[in-house]
Coordinates of C-alpha atoms and ligand atoms in Angstrom, one line a residue:
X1 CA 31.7 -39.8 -51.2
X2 CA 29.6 -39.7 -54.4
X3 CA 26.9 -37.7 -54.9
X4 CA 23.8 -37.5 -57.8
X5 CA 22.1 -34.8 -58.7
X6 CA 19.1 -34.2 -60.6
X7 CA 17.7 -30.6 -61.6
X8 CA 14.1 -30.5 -62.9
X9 CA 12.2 -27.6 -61.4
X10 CA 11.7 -25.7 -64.9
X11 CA 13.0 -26.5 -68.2
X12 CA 16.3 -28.1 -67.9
X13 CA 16.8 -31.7 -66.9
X14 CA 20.6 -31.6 -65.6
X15 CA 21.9 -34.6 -63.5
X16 CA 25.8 -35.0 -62.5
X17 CA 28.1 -36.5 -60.2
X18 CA 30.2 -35.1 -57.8
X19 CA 32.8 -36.3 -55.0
X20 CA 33.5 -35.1 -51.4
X21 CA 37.1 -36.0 -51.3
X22 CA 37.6 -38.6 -48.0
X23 CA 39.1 -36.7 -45.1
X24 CA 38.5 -33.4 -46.3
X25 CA 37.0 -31.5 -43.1
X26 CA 38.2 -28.1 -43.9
X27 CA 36.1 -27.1 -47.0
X28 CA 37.9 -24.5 -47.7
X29 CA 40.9 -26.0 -49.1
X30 CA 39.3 -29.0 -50.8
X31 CA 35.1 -28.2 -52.5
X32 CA 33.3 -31.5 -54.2
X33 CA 34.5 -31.9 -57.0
X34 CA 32.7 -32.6 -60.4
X35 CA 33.5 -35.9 -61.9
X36 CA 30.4 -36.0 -64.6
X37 CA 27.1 -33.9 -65.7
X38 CA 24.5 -33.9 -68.4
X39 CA 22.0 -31.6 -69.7
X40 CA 18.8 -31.3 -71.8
X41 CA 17.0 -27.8 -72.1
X42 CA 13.7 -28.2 -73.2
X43 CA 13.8 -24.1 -75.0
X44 CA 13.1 -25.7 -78.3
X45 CA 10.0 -27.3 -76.7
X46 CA 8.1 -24.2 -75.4
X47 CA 9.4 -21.7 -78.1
X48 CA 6.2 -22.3 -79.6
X49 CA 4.4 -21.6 -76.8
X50 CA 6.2 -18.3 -75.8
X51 CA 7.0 -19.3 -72.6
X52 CA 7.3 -22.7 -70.6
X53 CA 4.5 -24.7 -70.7
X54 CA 4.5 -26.8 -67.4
X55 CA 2.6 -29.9 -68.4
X56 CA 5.2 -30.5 -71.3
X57 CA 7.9 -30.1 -69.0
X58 CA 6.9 -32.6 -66.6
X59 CA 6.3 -34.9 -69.8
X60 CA 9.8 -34.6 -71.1
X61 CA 11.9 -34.5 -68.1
X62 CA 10.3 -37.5 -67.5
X63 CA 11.4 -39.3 -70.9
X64 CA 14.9 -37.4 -70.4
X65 CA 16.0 -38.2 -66.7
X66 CA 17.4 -41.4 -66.9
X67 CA 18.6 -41.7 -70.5
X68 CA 20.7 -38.5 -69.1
X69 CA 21.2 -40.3 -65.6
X70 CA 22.7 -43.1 -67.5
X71 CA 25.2 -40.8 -69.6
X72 CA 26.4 -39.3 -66.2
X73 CA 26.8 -42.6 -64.7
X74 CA 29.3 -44.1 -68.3
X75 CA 31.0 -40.4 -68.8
X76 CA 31.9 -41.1 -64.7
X77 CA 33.6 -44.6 -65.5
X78 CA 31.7 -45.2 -62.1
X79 CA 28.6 -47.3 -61.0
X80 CA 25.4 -46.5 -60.0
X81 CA 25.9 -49.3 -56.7
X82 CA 29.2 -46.5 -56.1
X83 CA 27.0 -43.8 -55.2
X84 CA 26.6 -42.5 -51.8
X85 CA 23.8 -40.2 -51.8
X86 CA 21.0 -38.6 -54.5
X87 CA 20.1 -35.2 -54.2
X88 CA 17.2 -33.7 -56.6
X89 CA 15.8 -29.7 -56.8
X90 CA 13.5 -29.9 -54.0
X91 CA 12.2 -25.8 -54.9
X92 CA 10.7 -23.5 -56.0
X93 CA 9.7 -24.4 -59.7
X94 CA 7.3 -25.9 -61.2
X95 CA 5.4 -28.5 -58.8
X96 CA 4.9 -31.0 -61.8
X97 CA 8.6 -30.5 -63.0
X98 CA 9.8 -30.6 -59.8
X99 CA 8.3 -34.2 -58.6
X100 CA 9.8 -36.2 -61.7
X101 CA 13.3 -35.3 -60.3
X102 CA 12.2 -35.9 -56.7
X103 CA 10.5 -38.8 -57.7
X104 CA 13.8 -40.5 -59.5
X105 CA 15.9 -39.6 -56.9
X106 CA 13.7 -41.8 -54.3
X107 CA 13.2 -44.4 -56.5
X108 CA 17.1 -44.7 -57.3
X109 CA 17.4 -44.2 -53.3
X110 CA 15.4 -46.4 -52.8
X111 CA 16.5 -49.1 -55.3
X112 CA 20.2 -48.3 -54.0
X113 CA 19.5 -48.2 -50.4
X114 CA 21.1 -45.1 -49.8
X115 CA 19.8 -41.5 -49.1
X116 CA 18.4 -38.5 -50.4
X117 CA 18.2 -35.0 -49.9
X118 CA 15.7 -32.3 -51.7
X119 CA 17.9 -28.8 -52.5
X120 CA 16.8 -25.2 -52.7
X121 CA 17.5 -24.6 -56.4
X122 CA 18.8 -21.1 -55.8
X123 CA 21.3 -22.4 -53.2
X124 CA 22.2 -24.5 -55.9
X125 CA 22.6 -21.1 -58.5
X126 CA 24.9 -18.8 -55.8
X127 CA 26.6 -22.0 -54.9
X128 CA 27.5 -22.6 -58.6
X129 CA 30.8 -20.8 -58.7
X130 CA 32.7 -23.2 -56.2
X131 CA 32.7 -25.6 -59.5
X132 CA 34.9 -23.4 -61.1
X133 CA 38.9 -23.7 -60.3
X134 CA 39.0 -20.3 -58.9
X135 CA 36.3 -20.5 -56.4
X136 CA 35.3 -17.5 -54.1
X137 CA 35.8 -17.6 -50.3
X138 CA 33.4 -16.9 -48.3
X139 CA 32.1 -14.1 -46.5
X140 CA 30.5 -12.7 -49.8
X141 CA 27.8 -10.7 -51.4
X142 CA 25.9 -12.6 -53.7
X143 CA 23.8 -11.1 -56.1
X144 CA 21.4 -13.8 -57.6
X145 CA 19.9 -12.9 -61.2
X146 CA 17.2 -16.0 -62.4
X147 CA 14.7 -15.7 -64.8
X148 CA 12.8 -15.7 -61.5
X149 CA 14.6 -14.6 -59.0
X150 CA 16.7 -11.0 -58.6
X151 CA 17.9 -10.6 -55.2
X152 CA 21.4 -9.4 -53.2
X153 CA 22.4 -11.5 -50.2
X154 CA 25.3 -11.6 -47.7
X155 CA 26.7 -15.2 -47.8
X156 CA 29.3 -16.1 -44.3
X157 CA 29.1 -19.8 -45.1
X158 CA 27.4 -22.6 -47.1
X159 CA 23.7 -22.2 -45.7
X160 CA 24.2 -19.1 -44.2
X161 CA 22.3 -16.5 -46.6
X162 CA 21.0 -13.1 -45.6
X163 CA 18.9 -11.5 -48.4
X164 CA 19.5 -7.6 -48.4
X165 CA 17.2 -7.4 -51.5
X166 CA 15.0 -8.1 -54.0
X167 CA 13.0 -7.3 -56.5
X168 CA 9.5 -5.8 -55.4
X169 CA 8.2 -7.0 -58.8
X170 CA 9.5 -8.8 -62.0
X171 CA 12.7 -10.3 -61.8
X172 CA 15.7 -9.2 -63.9
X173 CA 16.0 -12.5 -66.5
X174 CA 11.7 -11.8 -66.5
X175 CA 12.4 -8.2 -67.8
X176 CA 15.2 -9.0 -70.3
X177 CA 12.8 -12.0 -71.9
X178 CA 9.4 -9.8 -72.0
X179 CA 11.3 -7.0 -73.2
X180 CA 12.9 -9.2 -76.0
X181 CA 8.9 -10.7 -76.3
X182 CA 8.4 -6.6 -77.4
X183 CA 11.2 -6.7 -80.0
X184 CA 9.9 -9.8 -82.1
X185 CA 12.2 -12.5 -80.2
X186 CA 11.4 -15.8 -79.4
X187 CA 11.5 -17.4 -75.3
X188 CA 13.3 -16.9 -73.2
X189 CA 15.1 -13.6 -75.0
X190 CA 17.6 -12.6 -72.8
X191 CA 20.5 -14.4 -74.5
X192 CA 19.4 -13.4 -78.3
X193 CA 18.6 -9.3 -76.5
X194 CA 22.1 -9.0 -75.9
X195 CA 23.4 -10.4 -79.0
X196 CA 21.3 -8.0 -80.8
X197 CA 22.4 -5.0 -78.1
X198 CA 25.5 -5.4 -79.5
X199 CA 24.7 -3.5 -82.9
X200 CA 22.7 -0.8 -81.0
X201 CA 23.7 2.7 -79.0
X202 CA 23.1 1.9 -75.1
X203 CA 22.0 6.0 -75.0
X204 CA 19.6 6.0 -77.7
X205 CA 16.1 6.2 -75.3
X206 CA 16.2 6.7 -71.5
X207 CA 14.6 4.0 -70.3
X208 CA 13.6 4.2 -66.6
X209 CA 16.5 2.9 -63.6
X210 CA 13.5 2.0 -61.2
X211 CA 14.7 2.5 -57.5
X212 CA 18.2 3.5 -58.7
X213 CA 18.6 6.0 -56.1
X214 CA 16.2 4.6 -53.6
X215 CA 18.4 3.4 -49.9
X216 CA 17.3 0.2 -49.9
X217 CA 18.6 -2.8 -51.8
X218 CA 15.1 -4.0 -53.6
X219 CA 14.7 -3.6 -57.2
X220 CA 12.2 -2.9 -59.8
X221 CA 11.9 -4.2 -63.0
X222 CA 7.7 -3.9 -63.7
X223 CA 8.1 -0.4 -65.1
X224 CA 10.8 -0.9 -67.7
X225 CA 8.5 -3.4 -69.2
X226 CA 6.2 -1.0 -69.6
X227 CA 8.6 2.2 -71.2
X228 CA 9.8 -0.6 -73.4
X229 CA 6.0 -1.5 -74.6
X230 CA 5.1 2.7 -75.0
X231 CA 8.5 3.1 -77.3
X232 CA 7.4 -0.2 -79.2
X233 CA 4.0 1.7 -79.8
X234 CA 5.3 5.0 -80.6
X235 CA 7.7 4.3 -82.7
X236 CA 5.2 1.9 -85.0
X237 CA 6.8 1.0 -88.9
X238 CA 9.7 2.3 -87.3
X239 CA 10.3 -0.3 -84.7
X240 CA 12.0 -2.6 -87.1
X241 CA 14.8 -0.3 -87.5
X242 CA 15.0 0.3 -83.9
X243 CA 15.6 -3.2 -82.7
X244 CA 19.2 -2.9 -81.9
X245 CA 18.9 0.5 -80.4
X246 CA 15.8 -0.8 -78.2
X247 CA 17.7 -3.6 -77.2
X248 CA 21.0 -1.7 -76.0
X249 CA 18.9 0.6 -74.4
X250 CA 17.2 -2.0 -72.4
X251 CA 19.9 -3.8 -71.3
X252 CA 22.0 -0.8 -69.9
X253 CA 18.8 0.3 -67.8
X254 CA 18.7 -3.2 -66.3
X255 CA 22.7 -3.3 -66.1
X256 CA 23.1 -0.1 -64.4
X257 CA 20.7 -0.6 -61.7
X258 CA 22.2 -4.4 -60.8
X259 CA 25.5 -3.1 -60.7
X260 CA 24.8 0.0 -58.4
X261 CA 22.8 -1.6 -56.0
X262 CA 25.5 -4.6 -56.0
X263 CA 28.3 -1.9 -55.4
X264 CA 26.0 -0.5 -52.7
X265 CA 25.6 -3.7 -50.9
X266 CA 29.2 -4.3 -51.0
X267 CA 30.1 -0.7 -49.1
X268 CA 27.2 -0.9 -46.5
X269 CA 28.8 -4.8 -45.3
X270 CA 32.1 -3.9 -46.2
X271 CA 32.6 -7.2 -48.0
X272 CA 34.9 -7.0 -50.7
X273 CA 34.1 -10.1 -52.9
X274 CA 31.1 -10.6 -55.6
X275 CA 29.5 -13.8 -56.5
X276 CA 27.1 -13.4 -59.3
X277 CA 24.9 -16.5 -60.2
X278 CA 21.8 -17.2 -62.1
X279 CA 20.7 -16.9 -65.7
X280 CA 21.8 -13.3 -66.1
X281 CA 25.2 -13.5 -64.7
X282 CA 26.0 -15.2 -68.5
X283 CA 25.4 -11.6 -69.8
X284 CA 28.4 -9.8 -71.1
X285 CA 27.4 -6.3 -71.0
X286 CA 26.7 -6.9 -66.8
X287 CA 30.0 -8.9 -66.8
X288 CA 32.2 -5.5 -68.6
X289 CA 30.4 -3.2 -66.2
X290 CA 30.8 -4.9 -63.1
X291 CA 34.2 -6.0 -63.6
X292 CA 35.4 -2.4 -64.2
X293 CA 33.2 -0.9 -61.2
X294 CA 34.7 -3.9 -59.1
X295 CA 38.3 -3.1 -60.5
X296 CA 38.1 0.4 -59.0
X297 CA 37.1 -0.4 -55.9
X298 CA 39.7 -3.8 -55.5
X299 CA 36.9 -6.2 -55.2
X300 CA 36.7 -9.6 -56.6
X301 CA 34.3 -10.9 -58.5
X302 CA 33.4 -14.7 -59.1
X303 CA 31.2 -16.1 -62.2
X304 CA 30.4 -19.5 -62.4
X305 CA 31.5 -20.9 -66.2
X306 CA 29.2 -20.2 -68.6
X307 CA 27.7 -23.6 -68.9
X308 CA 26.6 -23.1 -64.9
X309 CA 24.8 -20.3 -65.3
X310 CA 21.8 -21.5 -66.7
X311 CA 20.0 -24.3 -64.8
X312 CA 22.0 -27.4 -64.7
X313 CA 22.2 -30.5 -62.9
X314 CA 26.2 -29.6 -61.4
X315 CA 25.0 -27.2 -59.4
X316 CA 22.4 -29.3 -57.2
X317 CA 25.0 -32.1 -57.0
X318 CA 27.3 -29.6 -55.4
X319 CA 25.0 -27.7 -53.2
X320 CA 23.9 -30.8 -51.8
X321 CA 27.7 -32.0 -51.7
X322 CA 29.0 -28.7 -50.4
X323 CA 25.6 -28.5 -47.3
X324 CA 27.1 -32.5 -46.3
X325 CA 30.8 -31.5 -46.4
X326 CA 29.8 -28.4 -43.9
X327 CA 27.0 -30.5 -41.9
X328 CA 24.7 -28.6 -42.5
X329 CA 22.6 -31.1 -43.7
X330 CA 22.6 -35.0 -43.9
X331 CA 20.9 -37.3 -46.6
X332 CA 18.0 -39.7 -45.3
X333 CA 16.2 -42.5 -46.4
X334 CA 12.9 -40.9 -46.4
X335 CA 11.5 -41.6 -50.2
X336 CA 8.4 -39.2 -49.5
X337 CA 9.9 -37.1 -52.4
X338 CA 8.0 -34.2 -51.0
X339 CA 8.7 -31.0 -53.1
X340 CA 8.1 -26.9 -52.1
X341 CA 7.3 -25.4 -55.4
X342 CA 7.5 -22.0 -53.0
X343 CA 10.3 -21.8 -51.2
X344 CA 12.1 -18.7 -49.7
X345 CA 15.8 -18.9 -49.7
X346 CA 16.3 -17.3 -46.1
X347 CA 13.7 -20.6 -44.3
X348 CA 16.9 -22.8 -45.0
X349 CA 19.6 -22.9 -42.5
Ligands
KG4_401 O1 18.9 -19.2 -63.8 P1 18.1 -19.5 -65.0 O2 18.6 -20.6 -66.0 O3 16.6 -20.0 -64.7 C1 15.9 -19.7 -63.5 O4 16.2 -20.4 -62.5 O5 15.1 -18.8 -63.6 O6 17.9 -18.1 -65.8 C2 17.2 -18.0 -67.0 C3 17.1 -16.5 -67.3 C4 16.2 -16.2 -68.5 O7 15.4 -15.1 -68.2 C5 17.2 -15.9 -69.6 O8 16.7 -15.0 -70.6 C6 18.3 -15.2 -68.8 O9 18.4 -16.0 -67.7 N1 19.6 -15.2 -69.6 C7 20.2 -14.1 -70.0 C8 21.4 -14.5 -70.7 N2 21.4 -15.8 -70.7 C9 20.3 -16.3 -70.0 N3 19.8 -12.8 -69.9 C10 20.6 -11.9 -70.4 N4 21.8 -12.2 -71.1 C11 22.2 -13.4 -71.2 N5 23.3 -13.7 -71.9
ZN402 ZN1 17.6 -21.4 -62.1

């Protein structure tokens, strides 16, 4: 069975195809497989801007779906009549963004006579690891770092997701890009922070581990902002020469606390493997820290490949893919191409 999928809720257009291998009713042994994907991040579009700007993103995932749709289908050797279903980011994101993808989708359903089927865009992130060879098995904590989204969840199955926490406030990819915004770099910052933390001293200023110690799982990531913003000002002419320092010093505040409070969530379940997915889970510095923590304690830890961090189309196709092969969901013909811009992870089942 072939599966499309197209991802347009901020500023990535991904589509790709993937294949539920006939006859495979045990998941476990056999996940979709990806047979073709394409991607175009808009970054260089809202640089200027700072951030995304939502009506340019609409515009130009608009001009890019089906140029991109249409490398997918010639890198697949396939057809588009030899698809079997067309999933599309249903939520959250951006409600403009959002209906050019759902909008395709129906329209190729339609045009095809086949069915469709909106996905949660973060099952799509904490599913994203099953595309790599050595996929996780399930029961699992997940923790899920977005530029939107920071939250720990205990995973038993494909659709099965129990959030233990979350952040209270600003996400974690949120605090790495305005905290990069402080230090003169450009949208979305996170990436270019930690290439620039490299040069710097981790210890140099003590930058706050909100709700480090606290018993819950939530997290915390308003008031780093804001010790980041008072250093900036203190520190004036001098700032310049502080970059690196600044930026080392952020990251191991955000670091430390994702990596305790994953560790934590691990010992209260007892679960001993990791998944980390979502924009942050491409950052090295979390990657070293957790995958010693983890060593000590003999638990796993999956990534998905770098290139499936980020948003991407590969990830929706296999969420949806991966929610068929289990049942838990099945594809319609209804073309309404309604989307949820707000969407909590735990209302799916
Ligand atoms: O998952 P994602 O592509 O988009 C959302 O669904 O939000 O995540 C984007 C976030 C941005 O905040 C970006 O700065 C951050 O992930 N990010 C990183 C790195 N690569 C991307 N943050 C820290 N280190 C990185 N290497
Ligand atoms: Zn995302």
């Amino acid at each position: 069975m072939l599966i499309l999928g197209i991802e347009s809720s901020c500023d990535e257009t991904g589509v790709a195809l993937v294949e539920i291998s006939p006859g495979t009713g045990a998941p476990q042994s056999s996940w979709p497989k990806l047979i073709s994907q394409a991607l175009h991040s808009q970054i260089a579009l809202h640089t200027p801007y700072g951030g995304v700007v939502p009506e340019l993103a609409s515009r130009d995932h608009i001009q890019r779906v089906v140029p991109l749709t249409r490398a997918v289908m010639q890198g697949s050797h396939r057809q588009l009549e030899d698809i079997d279903a067309v999933a599309f980011t249903k939520g959250p994101g951006l409600a403009g963004a959002l209906l050019v993808g759902a909008g395709v989708a129906c329209a190729l359903g339609a045009s095809l006579d086949i069915p469709v089927l909106g996905v949660h865009h973060l099952e799509g992130h904490l599913l994203s690891p099953f595309l790599s060879a050595d996929a996780p098995s399930f029961p699992f904590i997940a923790l899920l770092v977005s530029g939107g989204h920071t939250q720990l969840m205990r995973v038993l199955g494909v659709g099965e997701y129990e959030i233990l926490g979350e952040s209270i406030d600003d996400a974690a990819g949120e605090a790495f890009d305005k905290s990069a915004k402080l230090l003169g770099i450009d949208y979305p910052g996170g990436k270019e922070l930690s290439e620039l933390a490299i040069h710097g001293n981790p210890l140099a200023y003590a930058f706050p581990r909100p709700l480090l110690h606290s018993k819950d799982l939530n997290f915390s990531f308003a008031g780093l902002k804001t010790a980041v913003l008072t250093q900036c000002k203190k520190l004036g002419g001098e700032l310049l020469n502080e970059r690196a320092n600044l930026a080392a010093s952020t990251q191991a505040a955000i670091v430390e606390v994702l990596v305790k409070k994953s560790i934590k969530a691990l010992a209260q379940t007892g679960l001993k493997t990791l998944v980390v997915a979502g924009g942050v889970g491409a950052n090295s510095a979390l990657r070293m820290s957790l995958n010693s923590e983890c060593r000590k304690l003999n638990i796993r830890v999956h990534y998905p490949e770098l290139e499936f961090c980020t948003d991407n189309g590969a990830m929706i196709a296999m969420a949806a893919a991966m929610r068929i092969q289990a049942k838990r969901s099945s594809p319609t013909k209804d073309y309404s191409f309604e989307v949820s811009p707000r969407w909590p992870l735990d209302q799916i089942n």
